[in-house]
């Protein structure tokens, strides 16, 4: 029969009021067969609205590869010795000259009096708020909530990281506000409507999972951190663009 293997997300984004999702679905079969896949259902959630879209039916055909086992295997031809020309000798003597030069330099290096080198301390890198948020998401990833089926904790800590980013970048206590209040504050800060729509969908999904109103799929849970990074990157670009235009 036909075995389902994996589903990988190639693209998952929203643009011009459309949600685009490209998936790579892998199957395996070990004999000649024709399997018609009627459809795949995908659930899209935004706010309190749910939309189910289905793929068109498609046919998977698997055929074995025929091998002629009656023919004998032939031996490989023995290696042929190629005579050396002037280029090969040039490479040989050039390599010997390089080795001799390296030996001489090493000898000079260890026979000279060592010079005390001043150790210059490496400058301390100051992380941006975006980079600090990425580190927080890495910590959430290491906790492996999804492996232990703790979707509530996973969605809660990822969304709290995004709220923390809003606090330090836009200067309002998002962690203490509701999703509606956070959206209102971002709108007052002049954030673009495209970003606000993404924030609304992102935080609403977290609220629904935290209050047991929605059970996310494995694919959606696995992509939630990537969605947080993409959302904060858009905010970071928006802030940088407005700073340069001032």
Backbone as numpy.savetxt, mean C-alpha at the origin, in Angstrom:
# Nx Ny Nz CAx CAy CAz Cx Cy Cz
-12.92 -29.33 -9.71 -13.74 -28.15 -9.71 -12.87 -26.89 -9.71
-13.50 -25.78 -9.61 -12.82 -24.47 -9.60 -12.73 -23.99 -8.17
-11.51 -23.65 -7.72 -11.28 -23.19 -6.35 -11.03 -21.69 -6.36
-11.69 -20.99 -5.45 -11.42 -19.56 -5.25 -10.15 -19.39 -4.40
-9.25 -18.53 -4.81 -7.99 -18.34 -4.09 -7.97 -17.02 -3.32
-7.84 -15.91 -4.04 -7.68 -14.62 -3.37 -8.42 -13.53 -4.13
-8.60 -12.42 -3.43 -9.11 -11.18 -4.03 -8.21 -10.04 -3.61
-7.58 -9.38 -4.56 -6.70 -8.24 -4.28 -7.31 -6.98 -4.87
-7.23 -5.90 -4.09 -7.73 -4.61 -4.57 -6.63 -3.88 -5.33
-6.86 -3.62 -6.62 -5.89 -2.88 -7.43 -6.12 -1.37 -7.32
-7.38 -0.96 -7.33 -7.71 0.46 -7.19 -9.01 0.57 -6.40
-9.11 1.60 -5.57 -10.33 1.83 -4.80 -10.38 3.31 -4.45
-11.13 4.09 -5.22 -11.16 5.53 -4.98 -12.50 6.10 -5.42
-12.72 7.35 -5.00 -13.96 8.05 -5.34 -13.59 9.33 -6.07
-14.22 9.58 -7.22 -13.92 10.76 -8.01 -15.14 11.14 -8.83
-15.43 12.44 -8.85 -16.56 12.96 -9.62 -17.86 12.23 -9.26
-18.08 12.08 -7.95 -19.32 11.45 -7.44 -19.46 9.99 -7.88
-18.34 9.36 -8.27 -18.35 7.95 -8.66 -17.34 7.18 -7.82
-17.72 5.96 -7.43 -16.80 5.08 -6.70 -16.23 4.08 -7.69
-14.91 4.05 -7.80 -14.23 3.16 -8.74 -13.48 2.10 -7.94
-13.73 0.83 -8.29 -13.06 -0.26 -7.57 -12.61 -1.31 -8.59
-11.30 -1.53 -8.68 -10.73 -2.54 -9.57 -10.19 -3.68 -8.71
-10.63 -4.90 -8.97 -10.23 -6.05 -8.18 -9.53 -7.08 -9.05
-8.61 -7.82 -8.44 -7.92 -8.94 -9.09 -8.33 -10.21 -8.34
-9.20 -11.02 -8.93 -9.73 -12.22 -8.29 -9.05 -13.45 -8.90
-8.46 -14.31 -8.05 -7.71 -15.47 -8.51 -8.49 -16.76 -8.24
-8.54 -17.64 -9.27 -9.14 -18.96 -9.15 -8.10 -20.00 -9.57
-8.34 -21.27 -9.21 -7.45 -22.36 -9.62 -8.30 -23.56 -10.01
-7.89 -24.22 -11.09 -8.55 -25.44 -11.52 -7.52 -26.43 -12.01
-7.77 -27.71 -11.86 -6.77 -28.73 -12.15 -7.26 -29.75 -13.18
-8.25 -29.40 -13.97 -8.75 -30.28 -15.02 -9.52 -29.43 -16.02
-9.85 -30.01 -17.16 -10.61 -29.26 -18.15 -11.99 -28.95 -17.60
-12.36 -27.69 -17.63 -13.68 -27.32 -17.16 -14.08 -25.96 -17.71
-15.38 -25.73 -17.77 -15.97 -24.44 -18.11 -16.90 -24.06 -16.97
-16.61 -22.95 -16.32 -17.41 -22.51 -15.18 -17.96 -21.13 -15.48
-19.25 -20.99 -15.40 -19.87 -19.68 -15.59 -20.11 -19.03 -14.23
-19.52 -17.90 -14.04 -19.71 -17.12 -12.81 -20.88 -16.17 -13.05
-21.94 -16.36 -12.31 -23.14 -15.56 -12.56 -22.89 -14.08 -12.25
-22.38 -13.81 -11.05 -22.13 -12.41 -10.69 -21.38 -12.35 -9.36
-20.79 -11.21 -9.08 -20.23 -10.88 -7.77 -20.96 -9.65 -7.26
-21.39 -9.68 -6.01 -22.06 -8.53 -5.41 -21.07 -7.73 -4.57
-21.10 -6.42 -4.70 -20.25 -5.52 -3.92 -21.11 -4.47 -3.24
-20.83 -4.25 -1.98 -21.61 -3.31 -1.18 -20.86 -1.99 -1.03
-21.51 -0.90 -1.37 -20.95 0.44 -1.21 -21.79 1.19 -0.17
-21.11 1.76 0.83 -21.81 2.45 1.92 -21.28 3.87 2.02
-22.21 4.82 2.06 -21.84 6.22 2.28 -22.89 6.83 3.19
-22.45 7.23 4.38 -23.42 7.73 5.35 -24.36 6.62 5.77
-25.65 6.91 5.68 -26.67 5.91 6.01 -27.19 5.19 4.77
-26.62 5.49 3.61 -27.07 4.88 2.35 -26.21 3.67 2.00
-26.85 2.63 1.49 -26.16 1.41 1.06 -26.56 1.10 -0.38
-25.55 0.84 -1.22 -25.79 0.51 -2.63 -25.10 -0.81 -2.94
-25.84 -1.74 -3.57 -25.27 -3.03 -3.95 -25.17 -3.07 -5.47
-23.97 -3.28 -5.99 -23.73 -3.40 -7.42 -23.23 -4.81 -7.74
-23.62 -5.34 -8.89 -23.24 -6.70 -9.29 -22.47 -6.66 -10.59
-21.52 -7.59 -10.73 -20.77 -7.70 -11.98 -21.61 -8.43 -13.03
-21.20 -8.34 -14.26 -21.85 -9.11 -15.33 -21.38 -10.57 -15.27
-22.20 -11.53 -15.73 -21.76 -12.93 -15.76 -20.55 -13.10 -16.69
-19.66 -14.02 -16.33 -18.51 -14.27 -17.19 -18.13 -15.76 -17.10
-17.39 -16.24 -18.11 -17.05 -17.65 -18.25 -15.56 -17.86 -18.02
-15.21 -18.85 -17.20 -13.82 -19.23 -16.96 -13.59 -20.59 -17.61
-12.60 -20.68 -18.52 -12.27 -21.93 -19.20 -10.85 -22.36 -18.82
-10.70 -23.62 -18.48 -9.39 -24.17 -18.13 -9.15 -25.40 -19.01
-7.99 -25.44 -19.68 -7.64 -26.56 -20.55 -6.24 -27.06 -20.18
-6.02 -28.40 -20.17 -4.67 -28.93 -19.88 -3.73 -28.71 -21.06
-2.46 -28.65 -20.79 -1.43 -28.50 -21.82 -0.93 -29.90 -22.21
-1.04 -30.22 -23.48 -0.64 -31.55 -23.94 0.87 -31.62 -24.13
1.48 -32.70 -23.64 2.92 -32.92 -23.75 3.16 -34.27 -24.43
4.00 -34.27 -25.43 4.32 -35.51 -26.15 5.36 -36.28 -25.36
4.92 -37.35 -24.67 5.82 -38.15 -23.83 6.51 -39.26 -24.61
6.21 -39.40 -25.92 6.83 -40.47 -26.72 8.22 -40.09 -27.20
8.50 -38.79 -27.26 9.81 -38.35 -27.73 10.85 -38.44 -26.63
12.07 -38.81 -27.02 13.16 -38.91 -26.06 13.78 -37.54 -25.81
14.30 -37.39 -24.60 14.99 -36.16 -24.27 16.40 -36.22 -24.86
16.80 -35.16 -25.51 18.14 -35.12 -26.12 19.12 -34.42 -25.19
20.37 -34.91 -25.22 21.41 -34.33 -24.38 21.79 -32.94 -24.90
22.24 -32.14 -23.96 22.73 -30.82 -24.34 24.09 -30.95 -25.01
24.39 -30.02 -25.90 25.70 -30.03 -26.56 26.78 -29.70 -25.54
27.93 -30.36 -25.64 29.02 -30.05 -24.70 29.49 -28.62 -24.90
30.00 -27.98 -23.84 30.45 -26.59 -23.96 31.64 -26.48 -24.92
31.63 -25.43 -25.68 32.72 -25.17 -26.60 33.66 -24.12 -26.02
34.94 -24.34 -26.18 35.93 -23.40 -25.68 36.18 -22.33 -26.73
35.99 -21.09 -26.31 36.19 -19.96 -27.21 37.59 -19.40 -26.99
38.39 -19.30 -28.02 39.75 -18.76 -27.84 39.73 -17.30 -27.44
40.74 -16.95 -26.63 40.83 -15.57 -26.16 41.32 -14.66 -27.28
40.76 -13.44 -27.29 41.22 -12.41 -28.20 41.88 -11.27 -27.44
42.16 -10.19 -28.17 42.84 -9.06 -27.53 41.97 -8.42 -26.44
40.62 -8.44 -26.61 39.76 -7.82 -25.61 39.82 -8.58 -24.29
39.81 -9.91 -24.35 39.86 -10.70 -23.12 41.17 -10.46 -22.37
42.29 -10.40 -23.14 43.57 -10.12 -22.47 43.60 -8.72 -21.88
42.97 -7.77 -22.56 42.92 -6.41 -22.03 42.16 -6.37 -20.72
41.03 -7.10 -20.67 40.26 -7.16 -19.43 41.06 -7.82 -18.32
41.78 -8.91 -18.66 42.58 -9.61 -17.65 43.65 -8.72 -17.06
44.47 -8.11 -17.93 45.56 -7.28 -17.42 45.04 -6.01 -16.77
43.91 -5.48 -17.28 43.31 -4.32 -16.63 42.84 -4.66 -15.23
42.24 -5.84 -15.06 41.81 -6.26 -13.73 42.97 -6.45 -12.78
44.09 -7.04 -13.30 45.27 -7.20 -12.45 45.83 -5.85 -12.03
45.78 -4.87 -12.96 46.29 -3.54 -12.62 45.43 -2.89 -11.54
44.11 -3.08 -11.63 43.22 -2.51 -10.62 43.47 -3.15 -9.26
43.65 -4.48 -9.24 43.93 -5.17 -7.98 45.23 -4.67 -7.38
46.26 -4.48 -8.22 47.54 -3.98 -7.72 47.40 -2.58 -7.16
46.62 -1.72 -7.83 46.42 -0.36 -7.34 45.68 -0.37 -6.01
44.65 -1.22 -5.90 43.93 -1.31 -4.63 44.83 -1.79 -3.51
45.70 -2.77 -3.81 46.64 -3.24 -2.80 47.58 -2.14 -2.34
48.04 -1.33 -3.28 48.94 -0.23 -2.94 48.23 0.81 -2.07
46.99 1.15 -2.44 46.24 2.13 -1.67 45.94 1.63 -0.26
45.62 0.34 -0.15 45.39 -0.23 1.18 46.65 -0.18 2.02
47.78 -0.49 1.39 49.06 -0.44 2.10 49.35 0.98 2.60
49.15 1.98 1.72 49.38 3.37 2.12 48.42 3.79 3.23
47.19 3.29 3.15 46.18 3.69 4.14 46.57 3.24 5.54
47.09 2.03 5.66 47.39 1.50 6.99 48.79 1.84 7.46
49.65 2.34 6.57 50.98 2.75 7.00 51.02 4.21 7.39
50.02 5.00 6.98 49.98 6.41 7.36 49.49 6.55 8.80
49.88 7.66 9.40 49.41 7.96 10.75 47.92 8.29 10.70
47.13 7.62 11.47 45.69 7.88 11.42 45.35 9.31 11.81
44.45 9.89 11.08 44.01 11.25 11.35 42.69 11.19 12.11
42.66 11.92 13.19 41.43 11.93 13.98 40.31 12.62 13.20
39.23 11.92 13.05 38.10 12.48 12.33 37.08 13.03 13.32
36.59 14.19 12.98 35.57 14.80 13.82 34.22 14.16 13.50
33.58 13.69 14.53 32.28 13.07 14.36 31.21 14.15 14.39
30.55 14.29 13.27 29.49 15.29 13.18 28.16 14.60 13.52
27.51 15.05 14.56 26.24 14.40 14.92 25.20 14.58 13.83
24.45 13.52 13.61 23.40 13.60 12.60 22.28 14.52 13.08
21.79 15.35 12.17 20.71 16.26 12.57 19.45 15.48 12.95
18.77 15.97 13.94 17.54 15.32 14.39 16.41 15.69 13.44
15.78 14.67 12.88 14.69 14.91 11.95 13.41 15.23 12.72
12.81 16.34 12.36 11.55 16.75 12.98 10.41 16.24 12.10
9.61 15.35 12.65 8.53 14.75 11.88 7.38 15.73 11.70
6.77 15.69 10.52 5.55 16.46 10.30 4.38 15.76 10.97
3.28 16.47 11.10 2.09 15.86 11.70 1.60 14.68 10.87
1.75 14.77 9.55 1.37 13.65 8.68 2.24 12.43 8.96
3.56 12.65 9.12 4.48 11.53 9.39 4.20 10.94 10.77
3.86 11.79 11.76 3.51 11.27 13.09 2.25 10.42 13.02
1.29 10.85 12.21 0.06 10.07 12.06 0.34 8.71 11.41
1.26 8.68 10.44 1.63 7.41 9.81 2.24 6.46 10.84
3.09 6.99 11.74 3.67 6.15 12.79 2.57 5.59 13.70
1.57 6.40 14.02 0.47 5.91 14.85 -0.29 4.78 14.14
-0.48 4.92 12.84 -1.16 3.86 12.08 -0.31 2.59 12.03
1.02 2.75 11.97 1.89 1.58 12.01 1.73 0.83 13.33
1.57 1.58 14.43 1.37 0.95 15.73 0.05 0.16 15.75
-0.98 0.73 15.16 -2.26 0.02 15.09 -2.11 -1.27 14.27
-1.38 -1.19 13.16 -1.17 -2.36 12.31 -0.45 -3.47 13.08
0.52 -3.09 13.90 1.28 -4.10 14.66 0.43 -4.79 15.73
-0.65 -4.18 16.14 -1.52 -4.80 17.15 -2.34 -5.96 16.59
-2.41 -6.07 15.26 -3.06 -7.21 14.59 -4.50 -7.43 15.07
-5.25 -6.35 15.15 -6.65 -6.47 15.55 -7.44 -7.35 14.59
-7.19 -7.19 13.29 -7.99 -7.92 12.31 -7.75 -9.42 12.38
-6.51 -9.84 12.72 -6.24 -11.27 12.86 -7.02 -11.87 14.01
-7.33 -11.05 15.01 -8.09 -11.51 16.17 -9.57 -11.13 16.07
-9.99 -10.70 14.85 -11.39 -10.35 14.58 -11.90 -9.22 15.48
-11.00 -8.31 15.86 -11.39 -7.15 16.67 -11.59 -5.95 15.75
-12.66 -5.99 14.95 -12.92 -4.93 13.98 -13.24 -3.61 14.67
-13.95 -3.67 15.79 -14.32 -2.44 16.49 -13.07 -1.69 16.94
-12.11 -2.40 17.55 -10.88 -1.74 18.01 -10.08 -1.20 16.84
-10.03 -1.97 15.74 -9.26 -1.54 14.57 -9.83 -0.25 13.98
-11.13 -0.23 13.72 -11.75 0.96 13.12 -11.68 2.14 14.07
-11.83 1.88 15.39 -11.82 2.96 16.36 -10.45 3.65 16.42
-9.37 2.88 16.50 -8.04 3.48 16.63 -7.58 4.14 15.33
-7.95 3.57 14.19 -7.58 4.20 12.92 -8.31 5.53 12.75
-9.62 5.55 13.04 -10.37 6.81 12.90 -9.93 7.83 13.94
-9.55 7.39 15.15 -9.03 8.32 16.16 -7.72 8.96 15.70
-6.90 8.21 14.96 -5.66 8.77 14.43 -5.96 9.89 13.44
-6.96 9.68 12.59 -7.35 10.73 11.64 -7.91 11.93 12.38
-8.70 11.71 13.43 -9.22 12.82 14.23 -8.07 13.58 14.92
-7.07 12.84 15.41 -5.91 13.50 16.02 -5.21 14.39 15.00
-5.10 13.91 13.78 -4.47 14.71 12.72 -5.26 16.00 12.48
-6.59 15.91 12.50 -7.41 17.12 12.33 -7.15 18.10 13.48
-7.00 17.57 14.70 -6.78 18.45 15.85 -5.49 19.26 15.69
-4.39 18.58 15.34 -3.10 19.27 15.29 -2.94 20.12 14.04
-3.63 19.78 12.95 -3.48 20.53 11.71 -4.49 21.68 11.60
-5.72 21.44 12.05 -6.76 22.45 11.88 -7.15 23.16 13.17
-6.65 22.65 14.32 -6.84 23.38 15.57 -8.23 23.30 16.17
-8.87 22.13 16.11 -10.14 21.96 16.83 -10.18 20.55 17.40
-10.87 20.34 18.55 -10.81 19.05 19.27 -11.68 17.98 18.62
-11.23 17.44 17.51 -12.04 16.46 16.78 -12.30 15.20 17.60
-11.35 14.80 18.45 -11.53 13.59 19.26 -12.69 13.73 20.24
-13.07 14.96 20.57 -14.15 15.19 21.51 -15.46 15.53 20.80
-15.45 15.60 19.48 -16.62 16.01 18.72 -17.24 14.81 18.00
-18.51 14.96 17.63 -19.16 13.95 16.80 -18.68 14.09 15.36
-19.04 13.11 14.55 -18.67 13.19 13.13 -19.30 14.41 12.47
-20.57 14.70 12.77 -21.24 15.87 12.18 -20.53 17.15 12.58
-20.12 17.25 13.85 -19.44 18.45 14.32 -18.07 18.59 13.66
-17.38 17.47 13.48 -16.07 17.50 12.81 -16.21 17.98 11.37
-17.23 17.47 10.67 -17.46 17.90 9.28 -17.73 19.40 9.23
-18.53 19.89 10.18 -18.85 21.33 10.21 -17.59 22.16 10.44
-16.72 21.71 11.35 -15.47 22.45 11.62 -14.57 22.47 10.39
-14.45 21.34 9.70 -13.61 21.30 8.50 -14.16 22.23 7.42
-15.48 22.27 7.30 -16.09 23.15 6.29 -15.80 24.62 6.63
-15.83 24.94 7.93 -15.53 26.31 8.34 -14.06 26.66 8.12
-13.19 25.64 8.10 -11.77 25.88 7.87 -11.45 26.03 6.38
-12.45 25.89 5.52 -12.22 26.06 4.09 -11.74 24.83 3.38
-11.90 23.64 3.99 -11.48 22.39 3.35 -12.39 22.12 2.15
-11.82 21.60 1.07 -12.58 21.37 -0.16 -13.69 20.33 0.06
-14.74 20.42 -0.74 -15.88 19.53 -0.60 -15.52 18.08 -0.91
-14.58 17.86 -1.84 -14.15 16.49 -2.15 -13.55 15.83 -0.92
-12.70 16.58 -0.20 -12.08 16.02 1.00 -13.13 15.80 2.08
-14.05 16.76 2.25 -15.09 16.64 3.27 -15.96 15.41 3.00
-16.29 15.15 1.75 -17.08 13.96 1.41 -16.35 12.68 1.80
-15.03 12.65 1.55 -14.25 11.48 1.94 -14.19 11.31 3.44
-14.03 12.42 4.18 -14.00 12.36 5.65 -15.34 11.87 6.18
-16.43 12.38 5.62 -17.77 11.98 6.05 -17.95 10.47 5.91
-17.62 9.92 4.76 -17.75 8.48 4.53 -16.83 7.69 5.45
-15.60 8.17 5.63 -14.60 7.45 6.43 -15.02 7.38 7.89
-15.38 8.51 8.49 -15.72 8.54 9.91 -17.07 7.88 10.17
-18.02 8.00 9.23 -19.33 7.38 9.42 -19.20 5.86 9.47
-18.36 5.29 8.61 -18.15 3.84 8.65 -17.59 3.41 9.99
-16.63 4.18 10.52 -16.06 3.84 11.83 -17.12 3.91 12.92
-17.99 4.94 12.87 -19.06 5.05 13.87 -19.99 3.85 13.81
-20.35 3.42 12.60 -21.28 2.29 12.46 -20.66 1.00 12.97
-19.36 0.81 12.74 -18.69 -0.40 13.25 -18.58 -0.35 14.76
-18.22 0.83 15.31 -18.05 0.96 16.77 -19.36 0.72 17.51
-20.47 1.12 16.92 -21.77 0.96 17.58 -22.53 -0.27 17.07
-21.79 -1.20 16.44 -22.34 -2.50 16.02 -23.54 -2.35 15.08
-23.51 -1.32 14.24 -24.57 -1.14 13.25 -24.15 -1.64 11.87
-22.91 -2.06 11.75 -22.41 -2.48 10.44 -21.23 -3.42 10.64
-21.19 -4.53 9.91 -20.07 -5.47 9.96 -19.30 -5.35 8.66
-18.07 -4.84 8.69 -17.31 -4.64 7.46 -16.80 -5.96 6.90
-16.60 -6.01 5.59 -16.00 -7.18 4.96 -14.50 -7.21 5.24
-13.88 -8.37 5.01 -12.44 -8.48 5.22 -11.68 -7.52 4.30
-12.17 -7.37 3.08 -11.51 -6.46 2.14 -11.60 -5.02 2.62
-12.77 -4.62 3.09 -12.95 -3.24 3.57 -12.10 -2.99 4.81
-12.05 -3.96 5.72 -11.24 -3.80 6.93 -9.76 -3.70 6.59
-9.30 -4.54 5.65 -7.89 -4.51 5.27 -7.47 -3.22 4.60
-8.43 -2.54 3.95 -8.11 -1.29 3.23 -8.35 -0.05 4.07
-8.80 -0.20 5.33 -9.19 0.99 6.10 -7.99 1.86 6.44
-6.84 1.26 6.79 -5.64 2.05 7.08 -5.17 2.76 5.82
-5.19 2.06 4.68 -4.79 2.70 3.43 -5.70 3.88 3.10
-6.99 3.73 3.41 -7.91 4.84 3.20 -7.60 6.03 4.09
-7.19 5.75 5.35 -6.82 6.83 6.26 -5.60 7.59 5.75
-4.60 6.85 5.25 -3.39 7.50 4.73 -3.73 8.36 3.52
-4.54 7.83 2.61 -4.91 8.60 1.42 -5.68 9.86 1.79
-6.56 9.76 2.78 -7.36 10.91 3.20 -6.48 11.99 3.82
-5.56 11.59 4.71 -4.68 12.58 5.34 -3.70 13.17 4.34
-3.28 12.38 3.35 -2.38 12.92 2.32 -3.08 14.02 1.51
-4.37 13.82 1.21 -5.12 14.86 0.51 -5.22 16.12 1.36
-5.46 15.96 2.67 -5.51 17.12 3.56 -4.16 17.81 3.62
-3.08 17.03 3.67 -1.73 17.60 3.74 -1.43 18.42 2.48
-1.83 17.90 1.32 -1.62 18.64 0.07 -2.47 19.91 0.05
-3.70 19.81 0.56 -4.58 20.98 0.59 -4.00 22.07 1.48
-3.47 21.68 2.65 -2.87 22.66 3.57 -1.63 23.28 2.95
-0.77 22.46 2.32 0.45 22.97 1.70 0.12 23.94 0.57
-0.91 23.60 -0.23 -1.29 24.47 -1.34 -1.79 25.82 -0.87
-2.59 25.82 0.20 -3.10 27.10 0.71 -2.01 27.91 1.38
-1.02 27.22 2.00 0.08 27.94 2.64 0.95 28.64 1.61
1.22 27.96 0.48 2.06 28.56 -0.56 1.37 29.71 -1.27
0.02 29.67 -1.33 -0.69 30.73 -2.04 -0.86 31.99 -1.21
-0.58 31.89 0.11 -0.70 33.08 0.97 0.43 34.05 0.70
